[in-house]
Amino acid sequence: MKIKIFLIFVPLIFLAAGCTQKAPETKISFGTGSVTINGHKLNVQIAETPQAQEKGLGGRNSLAENDAMLFVFPEVGRMGFWMKDTLIPLDFIWIREGKIVEITPNVPTEPNVPDASLRTYAPEESIDSTIEVNAGWTAKNNIKVGDEVTVIR
């Protein structure tokens, strides 16, 4: 009788252990390319899918001086951004039809802030893409509204 009980409970223990494991995370892929603004070239990762756009630069500890994240949207609109899990202060460069329409400089990180309390950033105008760079990059490189943005994929 003890053997039968053992044969029933051992598989149940392994089944229960398997149910508590997290599902493997889906790998999020980013495209790559470059962006030139006012003579300054940036190496970019391109976030086009909703999953890549949600992840963005979240979880990264640093961003090289001439690296950036380019978000490309399927439609023109007023897209909102937050700093969920973002550990790097950023400048947001808001773009429509290859021109900068607005810049939001020095966006701070928000560590330990619940998602519902995170600040949302959005441009005043509709956009079709956004570039995130290290905070201060736009001022350091004299980037301004009206500058042309050239993207190479």
Short mmCIF file of C-alpha atoms in Angstrom, two decimals, residues 5-145:
data_model
loop_
_atom_site.label_atom_id
_atom_site.label_comp_id
_atom_site.label_asym_id
_atom_site.label_seq_id
_atom_site.Cartn_x
_atom_site.Cartn_y
_atom_site.Cartn_z
CA ILE A 5 0.70 5.98 -2.34
CA PHE A 6 4.30 6.84 -3.20
CA LEU A 7 3.63 6.27 -6.91
CA ILE A 8 0.64 8.61 -6.77
CA PHE A 9 2.19 11.44 -4.72
CA VAL A 10 5.61 11.66 -6.36
CA PRO A 11 4.19 12.59 -9.80
CA LEU A 12 1.82 15.06 -8.12
CA ILE A 13 4.76 16.79 -6.43
CA PHE A 14 6.55 17.19 -9.77
CA LEU A 15 3.34 18.39 -11.42
CA ALA A 16 2.82 20.99 -8.67
CA ALA A 17 6.44 22.14 -8.95
CA GLY A 18 6.02 22.55 -12.71
CA CYS A 19 2.94 24.70 -12.24
CA THR A 20 4.80 27.22 -10.08
CA GLN A 21 7.55 27.89 -12.60
CA LYS A 22 7.33 31.04 -14.66
CA ALA A 23 6.70 30.68 -18.35
CA PRO A 24 9.80 31.52 -20.38
CA GLU A 25 9.90 35.17 -21.38
CA THR A 26 9.36 35.91 -25.04
CA LYS A 27 12.46 37.38 -26.62
CA ILE A 28 11.75 40.88 -27.85
CA SER A 29 13.61 41.84 -31.00
CA PHE A 30 14.60 45.29 -32.12
CA GLY A 31 15.68 46.37 -35.56
CA THR A 32 18.88 48.34 -36.03
CA GLY A 33 19.87 51.35 -38.05
CA SER A 34 21.17 54.86 -37.76
CA VAL A 35 19.71 58.33 -37.43
CA THR A 36 21.36 61.62 -38.35
CA ILE A 37 20.20 64.88 -36.82
CA ASN A 38 21.97 68.19 -37.42
CA GLY A 39 25.13 66.32 -38.52
CA HIS A 40 25.14 64.03 -35.47
CA LYS A 41 24.85 60.30 -36.15
CA LEU A 42 23.17 57.96 -33.67
CA ASN A 43 23.22 54.18 -33.74
CA VAL A 44 19.64 53.13 -33.04
CA GLN A 45 17.69 50.12 -32.03
CA ILE A 46 14.28 50.32 -33.64
CA ALA A 47 11.12 49.47 -31.71
CA GLU A 48 8.25 48.85 -34.13
CA THR A 49 6.19 46.13 -32.47
CA PRO A 50 3.95 46.86 -29.48
CA GLN A 51 6.08 44.49 -27.35
CA ALA A 52 9.34 46.22 -28.33
CA GLN A 53 7.79 49.65 -27.77
CA GLU A 54 6.54 48.68 -24.33
CA LYS A 55 9.99 47.37 -23.35
CA GLY A 56 11.97 50.23 -24.91
CA LEU A 57 15.06 51.02 -22.85
CA GLY A 58 13.54 49.50 -19.70
CA GLY A 59 15.97 47.50 -17.58
CA ARG A 60 19.15 48.87 -19.16
CA ASN A 61 21.78 50.36 -16.87
CA SER A 62 23.40 52.58 -19.48
CA LEU A 63 23.22 53.90 -23.00
CA ALA A 64 26.35 54.73 -25.00
CA GLU A 65 26.71 58.42 -25.86
CA ASN A 66 25.80 57.98 -29.53
CA ASP A 67 23.23 55.21 -29.11
CA ALA A 68 19.47 55.69 -29.03
CA MET A 69 16.11 53.98 -29.30
CA LEU A 70 13.87 54.85 -32.26
CA PHE A 71 10.14 54.17 -31.92
CA VAL A 72 8.25 53.99 -35.23
CA PHE A 73 4.46 54.07 -35.14
CA PRO A 74 2.07 52.72 -37.78
CA GLU A 75 -0.13 55.82 -37.59
CA VAL A 76 0.34 59.49 -36.78
CA GLY A 77 -0.94 60.40 -33.32
CA ARG A 78 -0.10 61.71 -29.84
CA MET A 79 1.77 58.78 -28.32
CA GLY A 80 2.34 58.65 -24.57
CA PHE A 81 5.57 57.42 -22.97
CA TRP A 82 6.44 56.46 -19.41
CA MET A 83 9.66 55.58 -17.64
CA LYS A 84 8.61 52.11 -16.43
CA ASP A 85 11.74 50.16 -15.40
CA THR A 86 13.91 52.79 -17.12
CA LEU A 87 17.14 53.37 -15.21
CA ILE A 88 18.59 56.09 -17.48
CA PRO A 89 17.39 59.73 -17.58
CA LEU A 90 16.42 60.56 -21.17
CA ASP A 91 15.59 63.26 -23.70
CA PHE A 92 12.56 62.51 -25.90
CA ILE A 93 12.74 63.76 -29.49
CA TRP A 94 9.26 63.84 -31.06
CA ILE A 95 9.21 63.55 -34.87
CA ARG A 96 6.69 63.87 -37.69
CA GLU A 97 7.50 63.43 -41.37
CA GLY A 98 11.25 63.57 -40.78
CA LYS A 99 11.32 66.79 -38.72
CA ILE A 100 11.56 67.39 -35.00
CA VAL A 101 8.30 68.90 -33.75
CA GLU A 102 9.11 68.92 -30.03
CA ILE A 103 11.78 67.93 -27.50
CA THR A 104 11.19 66.86 -23.91
CA PRO A 105 14.58 67.17 -22.19
CA ASN A 106 15.89 65.57 -19.02
CA VAL A 107 13.10 63.12 -18.30
CA PRO A 108 13.98 61.63 -14.89
CA THR A 109 13.83 57.98 -13.87
CA GLU A 110 11.08 56.94 -11.46
CA PRO A 111 12.44 54.04 -9.42
CA ASN A 112 10.05 52.18 -7.11
CA VAL A 113 7.00 54.04 -8.43
CA PRO A 114 3.92 51.84 -9.04
CA ASP A 115 2.86 51.65 -12.70
CA ALA A 116 -0.39 53.52 -12.02
CA SER A 117 1.57 56.44 -10.54
CA LEU A 118 4.21 56.79 -13.28
CA ARG A 119 4.18 60.11 -15.09
CA THR A 120 3.20 59.98 -18.77
CA TYR A 121 4.94 62.16 -21.36
CA ALA A 122 3.30 63.05 -24.68
CA PRO A 123 3.98 65.66 -27.33
CA GLU A 124 1.63 68.57 -27.95
CA GLU A 125 1.47 67.63 -31.66
CA SER A 126 0.84 64.36 -33.47
CA ILE A 127 3.96 62.36 -34.32
CA ASP A 128 4.99 59.31 -36.30
CA SER A 129 8.18 58.47 -34.41
CA THR A 130 10.18 59.24 -31.28
CA ILE A 131 13.86 58.98 -30.41
CA GLU A 132 15.09 58.44 -26.86
CA VAL A 133 18.65 59.59 -26.12
CA ASN A 134 20.64 60.18 -22.95
CA ALA A 135 19.42 63.19 -20.97
CA GLY A 136 21.29 66.30 -22.06
CA TRP A 137 22.23 64.92 -25.51
CA THR A 138 19.91 67.31 -27.38
CA ALA A 139 21.29 70.41 -25.61
CA LYS A 140 24.90 69.25 -25.93
CA ASN A 141 24.46 68.76 -29.68
CA ASN A 142 22.32 71.85 -30.33
CA ILE A 143 19.35 69.77 -31.49
CA LYS A 144 16.22 71.88 -31.94
CA VAL A 145 12.65 71.88 -33.22
#
